[in-house]
Coordinates of C-alpha atoms in Angstrom, one line a residue:
M168 CA 63.0 16.7 12.1
D169 CA 60.2 19.1 13.2
F170 CA 56.7 20.7 10.4
L171 CA 58.9 23.3 10.5
T172 CA 62.3 22.0 8.7
L173 CA 60.1 19.2 6.7
F174 CA 58.0 23.0 5.9
L175 CA 61.1 24.8 4.4
I176 CA 63.1 22.2 2.6
Y177 CA 59.6 21.5 1.1
S178 CA 58.7 24.9 -0.1
W179 CA 62.9 25.4 -1.1
F180 CA 62.1 21.4 -3.6
V181 CA 59.2 23.4 -4.1
L182 CA 60.6 27.0 -5.2
S183 CA 63.9 25.3 -7.1
A184 CA 61.0 24.1 -9.4
M185 CA 59.2 26.4 -10.2
A186 CA 62.8 28.0 -11.0
L187 CA 63.6 25.3 -13.4
L188 CA 60.2 24.8 -15.3
C189 CA 61.0 28.8 -16.1
L190 CA 64.1 27.7 -17.4
C191 CA 63.4 25.4 -18.8
S192 CA 60.6 26.7 -21.2
G193 CA 62.4 29.3 -21.6
Q194 CA 62.2 32.5 -19.6
R195 CA 64.9 33.3 -18.5
E196 CA 64.8 36.3 -16.9
S197 CA 60.7 35.9 -16.5
F198 CA 59.6 38.3 -12.6
L199 CA 58.7 34.3 -11.5
A200 CA 62.0 32.7 -12.0
R201 CA 63.8 36.1 -10.6
S202 CA 60.8 35.8 -7.7
A203 CA 61.7 32.1 -7.2
S204 CA 64.6 31.7 -7.3
A205 CA 65.3 34.6 -5.0
V206 CA 63.5 33.2 -2.3
S207 CA 64.5 29.5 -2.7
Q208 CA 68.2 31.3 -2.2
T209 CA 67.3 32.4 1.0
L210 CA 65.6 29.4 2.0
S211 CA 68.5 27.6 0.6
F212 CA 70.5 29.8 4.6
V213 CA 68.3 26.9 6.5
I214 CA 68.1 23.4 5.2
P215 CA 71.4 21.7 5.5
A216 CA 73.6 21.0 2.9
Q217 CA 72.9 17.4 1.9
L218 CA 68.6 17.5 1.7
Q219 CA 69.5 20.6 -1.2
S220 CA 72.2 18.0 -2.6
V221 CA 69.6 15.3 -2.9
A222 CA 66.9 18.2 -3.9
Q223 CA 69.1 18.7 -6.8
R224 CA 69.9 16.0 -7.5
V225 CA 66.2 14.6 -7.7
L226 CA 65.2 18.0 -9.9
H227 CA 67.7 17.7 -11.9
R228 CA 66.2 13.9 -12.6
L229 CA 62.9 15.5 -13.3
F230 CA 63.6 18.2 -15.2
H231 CA 67.0 17.9 -16.8
T232 CA 66.4 14.3 -18.2
R233 CA 64.5 12.0 -19.8
S234 CA 61.5 10.3 -17.3
C235 CA 59.1 8.0 -17.6
L236 CA 57.8 9.7 -14.4
F237 CA 55.6 11.8 -16.4
V238 CA 54.6 9.8 -18.3
V239 CA 53.3 7.3 -15.5
L240 CA 51.6 10.3 -14.0
H241 CA 49.9 10.7 -17.2
V242 CA 49.2 7.3 -17.7
V243 CA 47.9 7.0 -13.9
L244 CA 45.4 10.8 -13.9
Q245 CA 43.5 9.0 -16.8
A246 CA 43.1 5.8 -15.7
A247 CA 41.6 6.9 -12.1
V248 CA 39.1 9.5 -14.3
Y249 CA 38.7 6.9 -16.3
V250 CA 37.3 4.1 -13.7
E251 CA 35.2 6.8 -12.0
Y252 CA 33.3 7.6 -14.4
T253 CA 33.1 4.1 -15.3
W254 CA 32.4 2.8 -12.3
E255 CA 30.0 5.8 -10.8
V256 CA 28.3 8.5 -13.5
F257 CA 28.3 5.9 -16.2
V258 CA 26.2 4.0 -14.9
Y259 CA 24.0 6.6 -13.1
C260 CA 23.6 7.8 -16.5
W261 CA 22.3 5.0 -17.4
E262 CA 20.4 4.0 -14.6
L263 CA 18.9 7.9 -15.5
Q264 CA 18.9 6.6 -19.3
F265 CA 21.2 9.3 -20.8
H266 CA 22.3 8.3 -24.6
L267 CA 24.3 5.5 -24.9
L268 CA 26.3 7.3 -27.8
I269 CA 27.2 10.0 -25.4
L270 CA 28.5 8.4 -22.6
L271 CA 30.3 6.6 -25.2
L272 CA 32.3 9.0 -26.0
P273 CA 35.0 9.4 -23.6
Y274 CA 35.7 6.7 -24.3
L275 CA 35.3 7.2 -28.6
L276 CA 38.1 9.9 -27.5
L277 CA 40.2 8.0 -24.7
A278 CA 40.9 5.2 -28.3
G279 CA 41.6 8.0 -30.5
N280 CA 43.9 10.1 -27.4
V281 CA 45.8 6.8 -27.0
G282 CA 46.9 5.9 -30.6
C283 CA 48.2 10.0 -30.6
F284 CA 50.3 9.9 -28.1
I285 CA 51.6 6.0 -29.1
L286 CA 52.8 7.7 -32.1
C287 CA 53.6 10.8 -30.9
S288 CA 56.1 8.8 -27.9
R289 CA 57.7 6.7 -30.5
A290 CA 58.0 8.4 -33.4
N291 CA 61.1 9.9 -34.8
P292 CA 60.9 14.0 -34.0
G293 CA 63.0 14.6 -36.8
V294 CA 66.2 13.8 -35.9
I295 CA 69.6 15.8 -37.3
T296 CA 72.2 13.2 -38.5
K297 CA 74.7 13.5 -41.0
S298 CA 73.0 11.3 -43.7
N299 CA 69.8 13.5 -43.8
H300 CA 72.0 17.2 -43.1
A301 CA 72.0 18.3 -46.6
S302 CA 68.9 18.0 -47.2
L303 CA 67.8 19.6 -44.7
V304 CA 69.4 22.3 -44.3
K305 CA 67.5 23.1 -47.3
I306 CA 64.2 22.8 -46.6
Y307 CA 63.9 26.1 -44.5
A308 CA 65.7 30.0 -45.2
Y309 CA 67.9 31.6 -42.3
D310 CA 65.7 34.9 -40.6
G311 CA 68.8 36.4 -39.8
V312 CA 67.4 37.2 -36.4
L313 CA 66.6 33.8 -34.8
F314 CA 68.9 31.7 -36.6
Q315 CA 71.5 32.6 -39.0
K316 CA 73.8 30.9 -41.3
G317 CA 77.2 29.3 -39.7
I318 CA 75.9 28.1 -36.0
V319 CA 77.4 24.9 -35.5
C320 CA 76.5 22.6 -32.4
P321 CA 78.9 22.1 -29.8
T322 CA 77.4 19.0 -29.1
C323 CA 76.0 17.0 -32.6
D324 CA 78.8 19.0 -34.1
L325 CA 76.8 19.9 -37.5
E326 CA 75.1 23.3 -38.8
K327 CA 72.8 24.1 -37.8
P328 CA 69.3 24.0 -40.2
A329 CA 66.9 27.3 -39.7
R330 CA 64.8 26.7 -37.5
S331 CA 65.6 23.5 -35.3
K332 CA 67.2 23.4 -31.4
H333 CA 69.3 20.7 -30.1
C334 CA 67.1 19.3 -27.2
S335 CA 69.1 18.6 -24.2
F336 CA 67.1 16.3 -22.4
C337 CA 67.2 14.2 -25.5
S338 CA 71.2 14.3 -27.0
M339 CA 70.5 15.4 -30.3
C340 CA 69.8 17.9 -33.2
V341 CA 65.8 18.5 -34.1
H342 CA 64.5 19.7 -37.4
R343 CA 61.7 22.5 -36.8
F344 CA 61.8 21.9 -32.8
D345 CA 59.1 22.8 -30.6
H346 CA 59.0 21.5 -27.1
H347 CA 60.7 19.0 -25.3
C348 CA 57.2 17.5 -24.0
V349 CA 57.5 15.0 -19.8
W350 CA 54.3 14.0 -20.7
V351 CA 54.5 12.0 -24.5
N352 CA 58.6 11.9 -23.5
N353 CA 59.7 13.0 -26.1
C354 CA 60.8 15.8 -28.4
I355 CA 58.3 17.3 -30.6
G356 CA 59.4 18.8 -34.4
A357 CA 58.5 18.3 -37.7
S358 CA 58.3 15.0 -37.6
N359 CA 55.7 14.4 -34.9
A360 CA 54.4 17.6 -34.6
K361 CA 51.2 16.5 -36.1
Y362 CA 50.6 13.0 -33.9
F363 CA 51.3 16.1 -30.6
F364 CA 48.7 18.6 -31.7
L365 CA 45.6 16.0 -32.3
Y366 CA 46.8 13.9 -28.8
L367 CA 46.4 17.9 -26.5
F368 CA 43.1 18.9 -29.0
T369 CA 41.9 15.3 -27.7
L370 CA 42.9 15.3 -24.6
T371 CA 41.1 18.9 -24.0
A372 CA 38.2 17.1 -25.3
M373 CA 38.2 14.3 -23.6
A374 CA 38.1 17.1 -19.9
A375 CA 35.7 18.2 -21.5
T376 CA 32.6 15.5 -22.8
T377 CA 33.7 14.3 -19.2
A378 CA 33.3 17.7 -17.6
V379 CA 30.1 18.2 -19.3
I380 CA 28.9 14.9 -18.5
S381 CA 29.1 14.8 -14.8
A382 CA 27.9 17.9 -14.5
A383 CA 24.3 16.9 -16.3
F384 CA 24.5 14.3 -14.7
L385 CA 24.5 16.3 -11.1
I386 CA 22.0 18.7 -12.5
R387 CA 19.4 15.8 -13.4
V388 CA 19.8 14.6 -10.0
V389 CA 19.0 17.7 -8.9
L390 CA 16.1 18.7 -10.0
L391 CA 14.7 15.4 -10.4
S392 CA 15.1 15.9 -6.3
G393 CA 13.7 18.7 -6.4
M394 CA 16.0 20.6 -4.2
M395 CA 15.8 23.4 -6.0
H396 CA 12.5 24.7 -4.0
G397 CA 13.4 23.1 -1.3
S398 CA 14.8 24.5 2.5
Y399 CA 17.2 23.8 5.5
I400 CA 17.5 24.3 9.1
D401 CA 20.6 26.7 9.4
D402 CA 23.5 25.9 12.8
Q403 CA 20.9 29.1 14.3
G404 CA 17.7 26.5 13.7
Q405 CA 16.2 29.5 11.0
E406 CA 15.4 27.8 7.8
R407 CA 16.3 28.7 5.0
A408 CA 16.0 28.1 1.5
V409 CA 17.8 26.1 -0.6
D410 CA 21.2 27.9 -2.3
I411 CA 24.4 27.1 -4.8
L412 CA 26.1 26.2 -1.8
F413 CA 24.1 24.6 0.3
L414 CA 23.6 22.2 -3.6
I415 CA 27.5 21.8 -3.9
Q416 CA 28.2 20.2 0.0
H417 CA 25.1 18.4 -0.3
L418 CA 26.4 16.4 -3.5
F419 CA 30.0 16.9 -1.9
L420 CA 29.0 14.4 0.6
T421 CA 26.5 12.8 -2.3
F422 CA 28.7 11.6 -4.2
P423 CA 32.0 12.6 -3.2
R424 CA 34.3 11.2 -5.9
I425 CA 31.9 12.7 -8.6
V426 CA 32.4 16.2 -7.9
F427 CA 36.1 15.7 -6.1
M428 CA 36.4 14.0 -10.8
L429 CA 34.2 17.1 -11.4
G430 CA 36.1 19.6 -10.3
F431 CA 39.4 18.0 -11.7
V432 CA 38.4 18.3 -14.7
I433 CA 37.0 21.4 -15.2
L434 CA 40.3 22.6 -14.3
L435 CA 42.5 20.0 -16.6
T436 CA 39.8 21.6 -18.9
L437 CA 40.6 25.2 -18.6
V438 CA 44.9 24.6 -18.6
L439 CA 44.0 22.1 -21.1
G440 CA 42.0 24.4 -23.6
A441 CA 44.3 27.6 -23.1
Y442 CA 47.1 25.6 -24.1
S443 CA 45.5 23.9 -27.2
C444 CA 44.3 27.3 -27.9
F445 CA 48.3 28.5 -28.0
N446 CA 49.0 25.9 -30.0
L447 CA 46.2 26.6 -32.4
Y448 CA 47.6 30.2 -32.9
L449 CA 51.2 28.5 -33.4
A450 CA 50.1 26.9 -35.8
L451 CA 48.5 29.1 -37.8
T452 CA 50.7 31.5 -37.5
N453 CA 53.7 28.4 -38.5
Q454 CA 55.5 29.5 -35.6
T455 CA 56.6 26.6 -32.8
S456 CA 57.1 27.7 -28.4
N457 CA 60.8 27.4 -29.1
E458 CA 60.4 30.1 -31.7
W459 CA 57.6 32.2 -29.6
Y460 CA 59.6 32.2 -27.4
K461 CA 62.7 33.1 -28.7
S462 CA 60.8 36.2 -30.9
R463 CA 59.5 37.6 -27.0
R464 CA 63.2 37.5 -25.7
H465 CA 64.6 39.2 -28.9
G466 CA 62.7 42.2 -28.7
C467 CA 64.5 43.1 -25.6
C468 CA 68.0 42.7 -26.9
H469 CA 70.5 43.8 -29.7
H470 CA 71.7 42.3 -32.5
P471 CA 74.6 44.1 -34.0
T472 CA 75.8 41.7 -36.7
L473 CA 72.1 42.5 -38.5
Q474 CA 71.6 46.0 -37.8
P475 CA 73.1 49.2 -36.8
H476 CA 74.7 50.5 -33.4
D477 CA 72.5 51.2 -30.5
R478 CA 69.0 49.7 -33.1
Q479 CA 67.0 47.1 -32.1
A480 CA 66.6 44.1 -34.0
V481 CA 63.6 43.7 -35.2
Y482 CA 61.1 40.2 -35.7
K483 CA 59.2 39.4 -38.7
N484 CA 58.4 35.9 -39.2
I485 CA 59.0 34.4 -42.6
Y486 CA 57.7 31.1 -42.6
S487 CA 54.1 32.0 -42.2
K488 CA 52.3 31.1 -45.9
G489 CA 48.5 32.0 -45.2
V490 CA 46.4 29.9 -42.6
W491 CA 45.4 27.1 -45.3
G492 CA 49.5 26.5 -45.8
N493 CA 50.6 26.7 -41.7
L494 CA 48.0 24.0 -41.4
M495 CA 49.5 21.9 -44.1
E496 CA 52.8 21.9 -43.1
I497 CA 51.8 20.8 -40.0
F498 CA 50.1 17.5 -40.9
K499 CA 52.6 17.2 -44.2
P500 CA 56.3 18.7 -43.4
P501 CA 58.8 20.6 -45.9
A502 CA 60.7 17.3 -46.2
V503 CA 58.0 14.0 -46.6
L504 CA 56.4 16.4 -49.9
E505 CA 60.2 17.0 -51.0
S506 CA 60.8 12.8 -51.7
K507 CA 57.7 12.4 -52.9
K508 CA 58.8 14.5 -56.0
R509 CA 62.2 12.7 -55.9
T510 CA 60.3 10.0 -56.3

């Protein structure tokens, strides 16, 4: 098998994965999903059918069934960052007399993050069963647009309560369904949303603090060495003042693992920070990811049962209770409040 064939197989595999990720996130008609599917179909003409079949089974296993693969990947990446931080950054910073509390902060965040991760992955997200169905139906009203009364889940054979959804990964309906998170290998619903919220923000804080401490160490090294006021001889034999590019190259050659880790955690901080802001927005407005995606898709379709013919249905969030009330619903869902009133 030559390099070109391997490259085509790899490209087809990646593009198919991109298309599946877009579909799994609910953006069925997005430009990215359409483009990835089109290119994937084009490459399928030059890739053997048996290899396509194997790749499709692998993709289905990864993105359509519950798997611990992403949990293991999560643990491995986290362990790699903390091993490097402990082995080099912590030791060097301690020698440079960084404050001990600052150096221990990533470990404190790690302890909290591991606790939230375990609670989020092990907790019942709010599975709808025949025994609790009657009480869950009464918690949220049907808005008549995203959630309609009388819709029965064909798999669970139960009427879907408002704000619920059937998870194809877990094969169960979940109350106040947000999404299925492959990184915790569990659904995010009414009962474990608070754990996911804290897990996400502690993970972001871990990446940010590790990045800040590592960057502070490298900056301290540069300042102590006096390199900013120095010069170097370039390839043409000319003397040049030290610039940022030269500093980065020098630091990468001197501390390659630290610089590589710093780039990784900075990228991770940006991605997690953006996703944390999105989740904070959803929490403050009392929306779930599922509802946000559905409301965006609904904006370009019609709802003839609720609106006059040829008119677009207008979605309005009827579940918002104000900023404080919306945050309280994350940490004390209505089901918990009702159970306390009965007792």
